[in-house]
Short mmCIF file of C-alpha atoms in Angstrom, two decimals:
data_model
loop_
_atom_site.label_atom_id
_atom_site.label_comp_id
_atom_site.label_asym_id
_atom_site.label_seq_id
_atom_site.Cartn_x
_atom_site.Cartn_y
_atom_site.Cartn_z
CA MET A 13 170.27 40.53 44.30
CA SER A 14 169.10 37.63 46.00
CA LEU A 15 172.98 36.54 46.67
CA ILE A 16 173.32 38.84 49.62
CA THR A 17 169.99 38.80 51.01
CA PRO A 18 169.76 35.92 53.27
CA ASP A 19 166.90 33.66 52.95
CA ILE A 20 164.67 33.15 55.93
CA GLY A 21 163.64 29.61 55.06
CA LEU A 22 167.38 28.70 54.64
CA ILE A 23 168.34 30.37 58.08
CA PHE A 24 165.68 28.43 59.79
CA TRP A 25 166.94 25.27 58.24
CA MET A 26 170.56 25.75 58.96
CA VAL A 27 169.86 26.59 62.60
CA VAL A 28 168.14 23.46 63.00
CA ILE A 29 170.50 21.34 61.09
CA PHE A 30 173.62 23.10 62.54
CA GLY A 31 172.45 23.00 65.98
CA VAL A 32 171.52 19.31 65.92
CA VAL A 33 174.80 18.66 64.21
CA PHE A 34 176.52 20.76 67.04
CA PHE A 35 174.49 18.91 69.75
CA ILE A 36 175.21 15.34 68.51
CA LEU A 37 179.08 16.04 67.89
CA ALA A 38 179.48 18.05 70.87
CA LYS A 39 177.94 15.32 73.01
CA PHE A 40 179.05 12.05 71.21
CA GLY A 41 181.80 12.94 69.04
CA PHE A 42 184.44 15.29 69.68
CA PRO A 43 184.81 15.12 73.41
CA VAL A 44 185.27 11.30 73.26
CA ILE A 45 187.94 11.90 70.45
CA THR A 46 189.79 14.80 72.07
CA SER A 47 189.89 13.35 75.61
CA SER A 48 191.14 10.03 74.34
CA VAL A 49 193.88 11.89 72.31
CA GLU A 50 194.62 13.90 75.35
CA LYS A 51 194.89 10.87 77.51
CA ARG A 52 197.13 9.19 75.07
CA SER A 53 199.32 12.36 75.06
CA ASN A 54 199.41 12.42 78.68
CA HIS A 55 200.49 8.70 78.80
CA ILE A 56 203.20 9.44 76.35
CA ARG A 57 204.40 12.34 78.04
CA ASP A 58 204.55 10.35 81.45
CA SER A 59 206.20 7.39 79.72
CA LEU A 60 208.78 9.78 78.19
CA ALA A 61 209.32 11.38 81.52
CA ALA A 62 209.22 7.89 83.03
CA ALA A 63 211.88 6.65 80.47
CA GLU A 64 214.24 9.93 81.19
CA GLN A 65 213.99 8.96 84.74
CA ALA A 66 214.83 5.32 84.19
CA ARG A 67 217.87 6.61 81.76
CA LEU A 68 219.09 8.98 84.75
CA SER A 69 218.72 6.06 87.22
CA VAL A 70 220.71 3.58 84.98
CA GLU A 71 223.32 6.25 84.41
CA GLU A 72 223.53 6.79 88.00
CA ALA A 73 223.65 2.91 88.59
CA ALA A 74 226.42 2.75 86.04
CA LEU A 75 228.21 5.53 87.76
CA LYS A 76 227.62 3.89 90.98
CA ARG A 77 228.94 0.54 89.92
CA GLN A 78 231.89 2.29 88.19
CA GLN A 79 232.73 3.89 91.67
CA MET A 80 232.31 0.50 93.39
CA LEU A 81 234.62 -1.29 90.99
CA GLU A 82 236.97 1.52 91.56
CA GLU A 83 236.67 1.16 95.09
CA THR A 84 237.18 -2.50 94.94
CA ARG A 85 240.14 -2.12 92.91
CA THR A 86 242.10 0.34 95.50
CA GLU A 87 240.70 -2.21 98.22
CA GLN A 88 242.07 -4.99 96.02
CA GLY A 89 245.22 -3.50 95.83
CA ARG A 90 245.40 -2.40 99.61
CA ILE A 91 244.47 -5.88 100.38
CA LEU A 92 247.31 -7.35 98.16
CA ARG A 93 249.57 -5.11 99.52
CA GLU A 94 248.75 -5.77 103.15
CA ALA A 95 248.86 -9.68 102.11
CA SER A 96 252.50 -9.39 100.69
CA ARG A 97 253.40 -7.20 103.82
CA GLU A 98 252.16 -10.01 106.13
CA ARG A 99 253.83 -12.64 103.84
CA ASP A 100 256.99 -11.03 104.01
CA ALA A 101 256.69 -10.64 107.95
CA ILE A 102 255.64 -14.03 108.25
CA ILE A 103 258.57 -14.98 106.17
CA ALA A 104 260.86 -13.02 108.04
CA GLU A 105 259.57 -14.14 111.35
CA GLY A 106 260.06 -17.90 109.97
CA GLN A 107 263.45 -17.33 109.01
CA GLN A 108 263.97 -15.63 112.51
CA LYS A 109 262.82 -18.46 114.11
CA ALA A 110 264.37 -20.94 111.82
CA ARG A 111 267.82 -19.28 112.72
CA ASP A 112 266.96 -19.28 116.52
CA GLU A 113 266.20 -22.74 116.40
CA ALA A 114 269.22 -23.70 114.35
CA SER A 115 271.31 -21.65 116.64
CA GLU A 116 269.76 -23.21 119.63
CA ILE A 117 270.13 -26.69 118.16
CA LEU A 118 273.87 -25.97 117.47
CA ARG A 119 274.53 -24.87 120.76
CA SER A 120 272.94 -27.82 122.54
CA ALA A 121 274.93 -30.17 119.88
CA ARG A 122 278.08 -28.44 120.61
CA ALA A 123 277.08 -29.00 124.61
CA GLU A 124 276.40 -32.61 123.99
CA ILE A 125 279.51 -33.08 121.89
CA ALA A 126 281.37 -31.30 124.69
CA SER A 127 280.04 -33.62 127.53
CA GLU A 128 280.44 -36.56 125.15
CA LYS A 129 284.07 -35.75 124.84
CA GLU A 130 284.58 -35.26 128.55
CA GLU A 131 282.98 -38.71 129.18
CA ALA A 132 285.32 -40.07 126.65
CA GLU A 133 288.28 -38.65 128.11
CA ARG A 134 287.20 -39.87 131.36
CA GLU A 135 286.88 -43.14 130.15
CA ILE A 136 289.98 -42.98 128.28
CA ARG A 137 291.82 -42.03 131.67
CA ALA A 138 290.08 -44.63 133.51
CA GLN A 139 291.15 -47.15 130.87
CA VAL A 140 294.28 -45.68 130.90
CA SER A 141 294.86 -45.94 134.54
CA ALA A 142 293.50 -49.62 134.45
CA LEU A 143 295.91 -50.41 131.75
CA SER A 144 298.59 -48.84 133.73
CA LEU A 145 297.60 -50.61 136.94
CA ALA A 146 297.65 -54.06 134.70
CA VAL A 147 300.94 -52.91 133.43
CA ALA A 148 302.29 -52.11 136.90
CA GLU A 149 300.88 -55.36 138.30
CA LYS A 150 302.22 -57.31 135.37
CA VAL A 151 305.82 -55.45 136.31
CA MET A 152 305.21 -56.21 139.98
CA ARG A 153 304.55 -59.68 139.30
CA LYS A 154 307.76 -60.25 137.48
CA GLU A 155 309.84 -58.48 140.15
CA LEU A 156 308.32 -60.48 143.15
CA GLU A 157 309.04 -63.97 141.26
CA SER A 158 311.65 -64.94 143.92
CA ASP A 159 310.58 -65.78 147.58
CA GLN A 160 313.38 -63.42 148.83
CA GLU A 161 312.05 -60.52 147.25
CA GLN A 162 308.53 -61.30 148.52
CA LEU A 163 309.64 -61.76 152.07
CA SER A 164 311.70 -58.50 151.85
CA LEU A 165 308.71 -56.80 150.66
CA LEU A 166 306.51 -58.32 153.25
CA GLU A 167 309.08 -57.21 156.02
CA ARG A 168 309.11 -53.85 154.51
CA TYR A 169 305.24 -53.30 154.48
CA SER A 170 304.86 -54.79 157.84
CA GLU A 171 307.64 -52.50 158.99
CA GLU A 172 306.09 -49.43 157.73
CA ALA A 173 302.54 -50.70 158.95
CA SER A 174 303.84 -51.05 162.59
CA GLU A 175 305.86 -47.54 162.22
CA ALA A 176 302.43 -46.11 161.07
CA GLN A 177 300.72 -47.92 164.03
CA MET A 178 303.20 -46.96 166.73
CA SER A 179 303.23 -43.22 165.41
CA MET B 9 177.08 22.07 40.64
CA LEU B 10 179.79 23.68 39.29
CA LEU B 11 180.97 21.53 36.88
CA PRO B 12 181.63 19.45 33.65
CA TRP B 13 178.84 17.23 33.97
CA ASN B 14 176.58 20.08 34.12
CA VAL B 15 178.31 22.21 31.82
CA SER B 16 178.54 19.38 29.26
CA ALA B 17 174.75 19.01 29.96
CA ALA B 18 174.54 22.83 29.05
CA ALA B 19 176.39 22.14 25.96
CA GLN B 20 173.87 19.64 25.28
CA GLU B 21 171.39 22.18 25.64
CA ALA B 22 173.06 24.57 23.61
CA SER B 23 173.54 22.18 20.78
CA VAL B 24 170.01 21.03 21.04
CA SER B 25 168.65 24.72 20.78
CA ASP B 26 171.12 25.13 17.80
CA GLU B 27 169.15 22.33 16.27
CA SER B 28 165.42 23.74 16.78
CA SER B 29 165.07 26.33 14.29
CA SER B 30 162.10 27.99 16.23
CA MET B 31 164.50 29.08 18.76
CA THR B 32 165.38 32.95 18.57
CA ASP B 33 168.95 34.17 18.16
CA GLU B 34 169.08 35.57 21.24
CA ASP B 35 168.25 32.07 22.86
CA GLU B 36 170.95 30.28 21.00
CA SER B 37 174.01 32.29 22.74
CA VAL B 38 174.85 30.65 26.28
CA ASP B 39 172.82 32.90 28.68
CA MET B 40 175.88 33.51 31.19
CA GLU B 41 173.97 35.07 33.99
CA GLU B 42 171.59 32.43 34.11
CA TYR B 43 174.33 29.76 33.69
CA ILE B 44 176.21 31.13 36.57
CA PHE B 45 173.40 32.21 38.96
CA GLY B 46 171.61 28.83 38.25
CA HIS B 47 174.77 27.16 39.53
CA ILE B 48 175.61 29.20 42.67
CA SER B 49 171.80 30.15 43.83
CA ASP B 50 169.47 28.12 45.80
CA ALA B 51 166.50 26.65 43.94
CA TYR B 52 163.56 24.54 44.81
CA GLU B 53 164.65 21.58 42.76
CA TRP B 54 168.15 20.00 42.35
CA HIS B 55 168.86 20.26 38.90
CA ILE B 56 171.30 17.48 37.82
CA ALA B 57 171.66 17.71 33.85
CA THR B 58 169.69 18.41 30.83
CA TRP B 59 169.64 15.71 28.60
CA LYS B 60 168.23 15.93 24.93
CA GLY B 61 166.01 18.82 26.01
CA GLU B 62 164.52 17.01 28.98
CA GLU B 63 165.59 18.28 32.38
CA ILE B 64 166.72 15.87 34.92
CA ALA B 65 166.01 17.51 38.35
CA ILE B 66 165.13 15.99 41.58
CA PRO B 67 162.01 17.89 42.50
CA LEU B 68 162.15 19.00 46.40
CA PRO B 69 159.45 19.52 48.97
CA CYS B 70 157.71 23.00 49.35
CA ILE B 71 156.72 23.94 52.57
CA VAL B 72 155.19 27.31 52.52
CA PHE B 73 153.08 29.02 55.43
CA SER B 74 150.37 31.07 53.34
CA ASP B 75 146.79 30.81 54.76
CA GLY B 76 147.94 27.62 56.66
CA ILE B 77 150.93 25.30 55.77
CA LYS B 78 151.15 24.28 52.45
CA VAL B 79 153.36 21.21 51.33
CA PHE B 80 153.72 20.26 48.08
CA SER B 81 156.18 19.09 45.35
CA SER B 82 158.36 21.52 43.48
CA ARG B 83 157.17 19.97 40.35
CA LYS B 84 153.95 21.88 40.75
CA LEU B 85 155.67 25.10 40.29
CA GLU B 86 157.79 24.34 37.29
CA HIS B 87 157.79 26.34 34.30
CA GLY B 88 156.22 29.36 36.04
CA ALA B 89 152.91 27.36 37.04
CA SER B 90 150.89 28.46 39.77
CA TYR B 91 149.76 26.13 42.67
CA LYS B 92 147.47 26.81 45.41
CA GLY B 93 147.90 30.75 45.18
CA LEU B 94 151.86 30.42 45.09
CA ARG B 95 154.35 30.88 42.00
CA ILE B 96 158.21 31.19 41.68
CA ALA B 97 158.65 34.70 40.79
CA ALA B 98 160.15 35.09 37.29
CA ALA B 99 163.32 37.04 36.56
CA GLY B 100 163.00 40.88 37.23
CA GLU B 101 160.63 40.38 39.79
CA PRO B 102 161.39 41.55 43.38
CA HIS B 103 161.69 38.05 44.94
CA GLU B 104 163.40 36.35 41.80
CA GLY B 105 163.43 32.94 41.96
CA LYS B 106 161.55 32.38 45.21
CA ILE B 107 157.94 31.32 45.96
CA VAL B 108 155.68 34.32 46.11
CA ARG B 109 151.78 34.63 46.16
CA VAL B 110 150.19 34.96 43.02
CA SER B 111 147.86 37.85 44.29
CA ASP B 112 150.24 40.46 45.30
CA GLY B 113 153.90 39.05 44.71
CA SER B 114 154.64 39.06 48.33
CA ARG B 115 156.49 36.69 49.92
CA PRO B 116 154.92 33.96 52.18
CA PHE B 117 157.03 32.10 55.14
CA ASP B 118 158.77 29.69 53.26
CA ILE B 119 160.62 26.81 54.95
CA SER B 120 161.05 24.70 51.76
CA ILE B 121 163.62 21.79 51.61
CA THR B 122 165.46 23.69 48.99
CA LYS B 123 168.72 22.50 47.24
CA ASN B 124 170.81 23.96 49.72
CA VAL B 125 168.91 22.40 52.79
CA LEU B 126 169.15 19.03 51.22
CA GLY B 127 172.80 19.40 50.70
CA LEU B 128 173.40 20.56 53.99
CA LEU B 129 171.33 17.67 55.30
CA PHE B 130 173.32 15.18 53.39
CA ASP B 131 176.72 16.83 54.21
CA SER B 132 175.74 16.91 58.20
CA ILE B 133 174.64 13.35 58.21
CA LEU B 134 177.75 12.40 56.43
CA LEU B 135 179.74 14.48 58.84
CA ILE B 136 177.91 13.00 61.75
CA VAL B 137 178.62 9.47 60.57
CA LEU B 138 182.47 10.29 59.80
CA ILE B 139 182.89 11.72 63.45
CA LEU B 140 180.83 9.23 65.27
CA LEU B 141 182.84 6.34 63.58
CA CYS B 142 185.79 8.00 64.55
CA SER B 143 184.46 8.47 68.22
CA ARG B 144 183.36 4.90 68.27
CA TRP B 145 186.99 3.53 67.53
CA TYR B 146 187.97 5.48 70.72
CA ARG B 147 185.26 4.05 72.61
CA ARG B 148 186.11 0.46 71.57
CA HIS B 149 190.14 0.48 71.39
CA ASP B 150 192.46 1.02 74.19
CA VAL B 151 193.82 4.26 72.91
CA LEU B 152 197.08 3.63 75.34
CA LYS B 153 197.73 0.40 73.53
CA GLU B 154 196.53 0.79 69.93
CA ALA B 155 197.26 3.31 67.22
CA PRO B 156 194.08 4.56 65.29
CA GLY B 157 193.53 3.26 61.98
CA GLY B 158 190.65 3.92 59.41
CA ILE B 159 188.81 6.99 59.66
CA ALA B 160 190.03 7.64 63.12
CA GLY B 161 193.55 7.57 61.58
CA LEU B 162 192.33 10.05 58.97
CA LEU B 163 190.51 12.44 61.20
CA GLU B 164 192.86 12.50 64.30
CA PRO B 165 195.60 14.53 63.16
CA VAL B 166 193.39 17.11 61.61
CA ILE B 167 191.32 17.05 65.00
CA VAL B 168 194.51 17.29 67.06
CA MET B 169 195.95 20.13 64.80
CA ILE B 170 192.82 22.37 64.94
CA GLU B 171 192.38 21.69 68.98
CA GLN B 172 196.00 21.62 69.92
CA ASP B 173 197.32 24.57 67.51
CA VAL B 174 194.38 26.76 66.77
CA ILE B 175 191.86 26.43 69.59
CA LYS B 176 194.31 25.91 72.59
CA ASP B 177 196.54 28.75 71.23
CA ALA B 178 193.86 31.23 70.63
CA VAL B 179 191.34 30.58 73.53
CA GLY B 180 193.69 29.89 76.29
CA PRO B 181 193.41 27.72 79.22
CA GLU B 182 189.53 27.57 79.18
CA TYR B 183 189.66 25.86 75.75
CA ARG B 184 187.86 22.75 76.60
CA LYS B 185 184.65 24.25 76.94
CA TYR B 186 184.78 25.51 73.45
CA SER B 187 186.61 23.02 71.84
CA PRO B 188 183.57 21.01 70.76
CA TYR B 189 181.82 24.08 69.10
CA LEU B 190 184.92 25.06 67.02
CA LEU B 191 185.87 21.90 65.85
CA THR B 192 181.91 21.32 64.97
CA ALA B 193 182.35 24.82 63.09
CA PHE B 194 185.54 23.56 61.34
CA PHE B 195 184.29 20.40 60.14
CA PHE B 196 181.09 21.59 59.17
CA ILE B 197 182.51 24.40 57.06
CA LEU B 198 185.19 21.82 55.56
CA ILE B 199 182.68 19.37 54.58
CA ASN B 200 180.39 21.73 53.14
CA ASN B 201 183.10 23.50 51.19
CA LEU B 202 184.47 20.32 49.85
CA MET B 203 181.29 18.60 48.92
CA GLY B 204 180.57 22.19 46.98
CA ILE B 205 183.47 21.56 44.72
CA PHE B 206 182.38 17.95 44.06
CA PRO B 207 180.72 18.24 40.72
CA PHE B 208 177.94 15.70 40.99
CA PHE B 209 174.83 14.98 43.03
CA PRO B 210 174.71 15.24 46.21
CA GLY B 211 177.89 17.60 46.08
CA GLY B 212 177.92 20.56 44.08
CA ALA B 213 175.59 22.77 46.00
CA ASN B 214 176.94 26.13 46.76
CA ILE B 215 176.12 26.18 50.48
CA THR B 216 179.12 27.84 52.37
CA GLY B 217 178.66 30.33 49.48
CA ASN B 218 175.46 31.22 50.49
CA ILE B 219 175.02 34.25 52.96
CA ALA B 220 172.31 32.68 54.91
CA VAL B 221 174.27 29.75 56.12
CA THR B 222 177.36 32.06 56.79
CA LEU B 223 175.02 34.21 58.62
CA VAL B 224 173.77 31.39 60.90
CA LEU B 225 177.64 30.32 61.54
CA ALA B 226 178.63 33.70 62.31
CA MET B 227 175.64 34.10 64.79
CA PHE B 228 176.64 30.87 66.50
CA THR B 229 180.17 32.29 66.97
CA PHE B 230 178.69 35.89 68.12
CA PHE B 231 176.56 33.87 70.82
CA MET B 232 179.58 31.84 71.89
CA VAL B 233 181.68 35.05 72.33
CA ASN B 234 179.13 36.83 73.99
CA LEU B 235 177.07 34.65 76.29
CA PHE B 236 180.20 33.34 77.96
CA GLY B 237 182.24 36.49 78.01
CA ASN B 238 183.75 37.23 81.30
CA LYS B 239 183.57 40.44 83.51
CA HIS B 240 186.70 41.99 81.94
CA TYR B 241 185.52 41.55 78.55
CA TRP B 242 182.17 43.57 79.34
CA LYS B 243 184.04 46.22 81.34
CA ASP B 244 186.39 46.54 78.34
CA ILE B 245 183.41 46.96 76.06
CA LEU B 246 181.24 49.48 78.31
CA TRP B 247 184.04 51.12 80.31
CA PRO B 248 187.51 50.54 78.79
CA ASP B 249 190.46 52.21 80.05
CA VAL B 250 190.80 55.38 77.99
CA PRO B 251 190.78 58.78 79.06
CA ILE B 252 187.41 59.70 80.60
CA PHE B 253 186.38 62.28 77.85
CA LEU B 254 186.06 59.43 75.42
CA LYS B 255 183.69 57.63 77.90
CA ALA B 256 181.63 60.48 79.18
CA ILE B 257 180.20 60.80 75.49
CA PRO B 258 180.26 57.13 74.81
CA ILE B 259 182.50 57.15 71.75
CA MET B 260 184.50 54.05 72.71
CA PRO B 261 181.75 51.91 74.10
CA ALA B 262 179.70 52.74 70.90
CA ILE B 263 182.90 51.73 68.99
CA GLU B 264 183.44 48.49 71.04
CA ILE B 265 179.56 47.58 70.75
CA ILE B 266 179.87 48.18 66.85
CA GLY B 267 182.84 45.97 67.05
CA MET B 268 181.04 43.20 68.71
CA PHE B 269 179.12 42.91 65.74
CA THR B 270 181.39 43.48 63.07
CA LYS B 271 183.56 40.52 63.96
CA PRO B 272 180.90 38.01 63.28
CA PHE B 273 179.86 40.15 60.32
CA SER B 274 183.41 39.78 58.83
CA LEU B 275 183.28 36.09 59.59
CA MET B 276 180.27 35.75 57.65
CA ILE B 277 181.18 37.89 54.54
CA ARG B 278 184.59 36.54 54.35
CA LEU B 279 183.43 32.69 54.15
CA PHE B 280 180.57 33.83 51.75
CA ALA B 281 182.50 35.81 49.54
CA ASN B 282 185.52 33.26 49.22
CA MET B 283 183.44 30.34 48.63
CA LEU B 284 181.06 32.27 46.15
CA ALA B 285 183.95 33.83 44.11
CA GLY B 286 185.65 30.29 44.10
CA HIS B 287 182.49 28.75 42.35
CA ILE B 288 182.11 32.00 40.05
CA MET B 289 185.84 31.73 38.97
CA LEU B 290 185.63 27.74 38.07
CA LEU B 291 182.21 28.50 36.53
CA SER B 292 183.48 31.16 34.38
CA THR B 293 186.72 29.34 33.35
CA ILE B 294 184.48 26.53 32.30
CA ALA B 295 182.26 28.89 30.48
CA VAL B 296 184.68 30.00 28.11
CA ILE B 297 184.50 26.58 26.27
CA PHE B 298 180.86 27.43 25.53
CA LEU B 299 181.15 31.18 24.94
CA THR B 300 184.03 30.27 22.34
CA ALA B 301 181.80 27.47 20.59
CA LYS B 302 180.69 29.82 17.84
CA MET B 303 184.21 31.30 17.15
CA GLY B 304 185.29 28.46 15.07
CA PRO B 305 187.18 25.20 15.98
CA VAL B 306 190.66 26.59 16.34
CA LEU B 307 189.83 29.29 18.88
CA ASN B 308 187.39 27.16 20.42
CA GLY B 309 189.67 24.04 20.82
CA SER B 310 192.75 26.09 21.94
CA LEU B 311 190.79 28.08 24.43
CA GLY B 312 188.96 25.11 25.56
CA PHE B 313 192.28 23.51 26.40
CA VAL B 314 193.46 26.54 28.21
CA SER B 315 190.26 26.73 30.10
CA VAL B 316 190.51 23.02 30.94
CA LEU B 317 194.10 23.36 32.38
CA PHE B 318 193.16 26.61 34.33
CA GLY B 319 189.78 24.83 35.61
CA ILE B 320 192.23 22.07 36.98
CA PHE B 321 194.36 24.56 38.59
CA LEU B 322 191.37 26.56 39.87
CA ASP B 323 189.80 23.04 41.50
CA CYS B 324 192.99 22.64 43.26
CA LEU B 325 193.25 26.02 44.39
CA GLU B 326 189.52 25.66 45.59
CA LEU B 327 190.48 22.31 47.50
CA LEU B 328 193.25 24.73 49.37
CA VAL B 329 190.51 27.39 50.02
CA ALA B 330 188.07 24.94 51.26
CA PHE B 331 190.63 23.89 53.64
CA ILE B 332 191.95 27.38 54.38
CA GLN B 333 188.54 29.23 54.80
CA ALA B 334 187.32 26.33 57.31
CA TYR B 335 190.53 26.85 59.18
CA VAL B 336 190.45 30.68 59.12
CA PHE B 337 186.61 30.95 60.24
CA THR B 338 187.89 28.32 63.41
CA MET B 339 190.76 30.56 64.11
CA LEU B 340 189.15 33.73 64.15
CA SER B 341 186.13 32.26 66.14
CA SER B 342 188.69 30.82 68.56
CA VAL B 343 190.53 34.50 68.98
CA PHE B 344 187.27 36.16 69.47
CA ILE B 345 186.47 33.66 72.16
CA GLY B 346 189.82 34.11 73.59
CA LEU B 347 189.33 38.08 73.49
CA ALA B 348 186.24 37.40 75.69
CA HIS B 349 188.26 35.23 78.17
CA GLN B 350 191.13 37.42 78.99
CA HIS B 351 192.13 38.25 82.44
CA PRO B 352 193.43 41.47 83.13
CA GLU B 353 196.55 40.68 85.11
CA LYS B 354 197.67 39.16 81.83
CA GLU B 355 197.42 42.54 79.83
CA THR B 356 200.80 44.18 79.12
CA ASN B 357 199.57 47.82 79.45
#
């Protein structure tokens, strides 16, 4: 039967046609397509890898930021604590100083007061002695109103003075 | 040429012959053998339809080497006429349906543009246009920035599927060298299979169901396998790792060398038989309508309805088969090429 006996003419044409088709498609057709597709799939693979890389680095950055934030927070706490300690120290020192100052002022004030008091006492004493002298003068004046008395007193004084000279 | 159009033409023919009283009783019935073989065989003219007793056919050029080259239209040989000492052998003769010498009935060297050759030419041009349009898209566009559309968008998934899933897996690391051939074979078979199902001109020629076509395809695979096979492949054939007594009398080498030829032979037969069987099944299903034409309108109508339904099912099945056979041919060719490129260190024995 002719169905299963290959015909030479058809074989000839098939070789020619398939050969030409193969030549054209293998030269201008499929390599262009497959290389383009491969280029794209490589590009996609690289992009995916880059995206993964980027995701990782973002994650890393976020982690780092978190760490830094925590560090900052502890640092902040530390600084705050230190500052409050410092503040307390300064306040304490200030109070100490103020107390010292106050006691100094008090002491000097007491000394002043004491010296003022002495001065006043001295003045009072001087006044008192002056007053008593004035009083004595007044008293003497009253006793020596008579000439007699004045003379006897003179006499006594001169005696006393000559006795003192002779001795 | 399978199909409703031709079949309705055949019905016309049948009704015409019914009307003509000069026809004998035998001629009135549908000649199943001629009907089926007329559709699946190669021919010197492309028969499209018979309309009111007149044959509508495209005459094709005959190119015959018999006492020098002779080129003429197939119309010259119609209805058993002889021309320049050549005629088409009638039914029952040794070279039935082929051009033979009038003198002794022998076959000259005949490279006529037959129906199958014209179909091949047409399908090949279609294939080249499609693939080159697709590749032109890639030349003109930046593949990294644009998604393919149109023909490129249609063909790219198929090309990628065949190359990545079939060729790359079966051939191995050197697949790039072979992928143009294997892709060409796949698309060539696919487009010819599909055009074979398409009922109207220029489809409908039973190209991949012709053994000459599948023979050439298998030959190409044979050369692709054996011309580029590596040292290990040839050693496996001529001096395989088997006990020495199997090699001293070369039993294993003989089997391996036979195997070299049976592999492409199986490719040839598989594609041929599948496509031919599909065509014959479809034609037979449609033929039921004409065979039952004389059995009364009820039987004819009901069986006709069933055969149309079954024909639709078979057409869908043939669409699937068209793809599967192209896929299988490509996959097996890839596997055979891959076997010729194995490296011994990869073997597990």
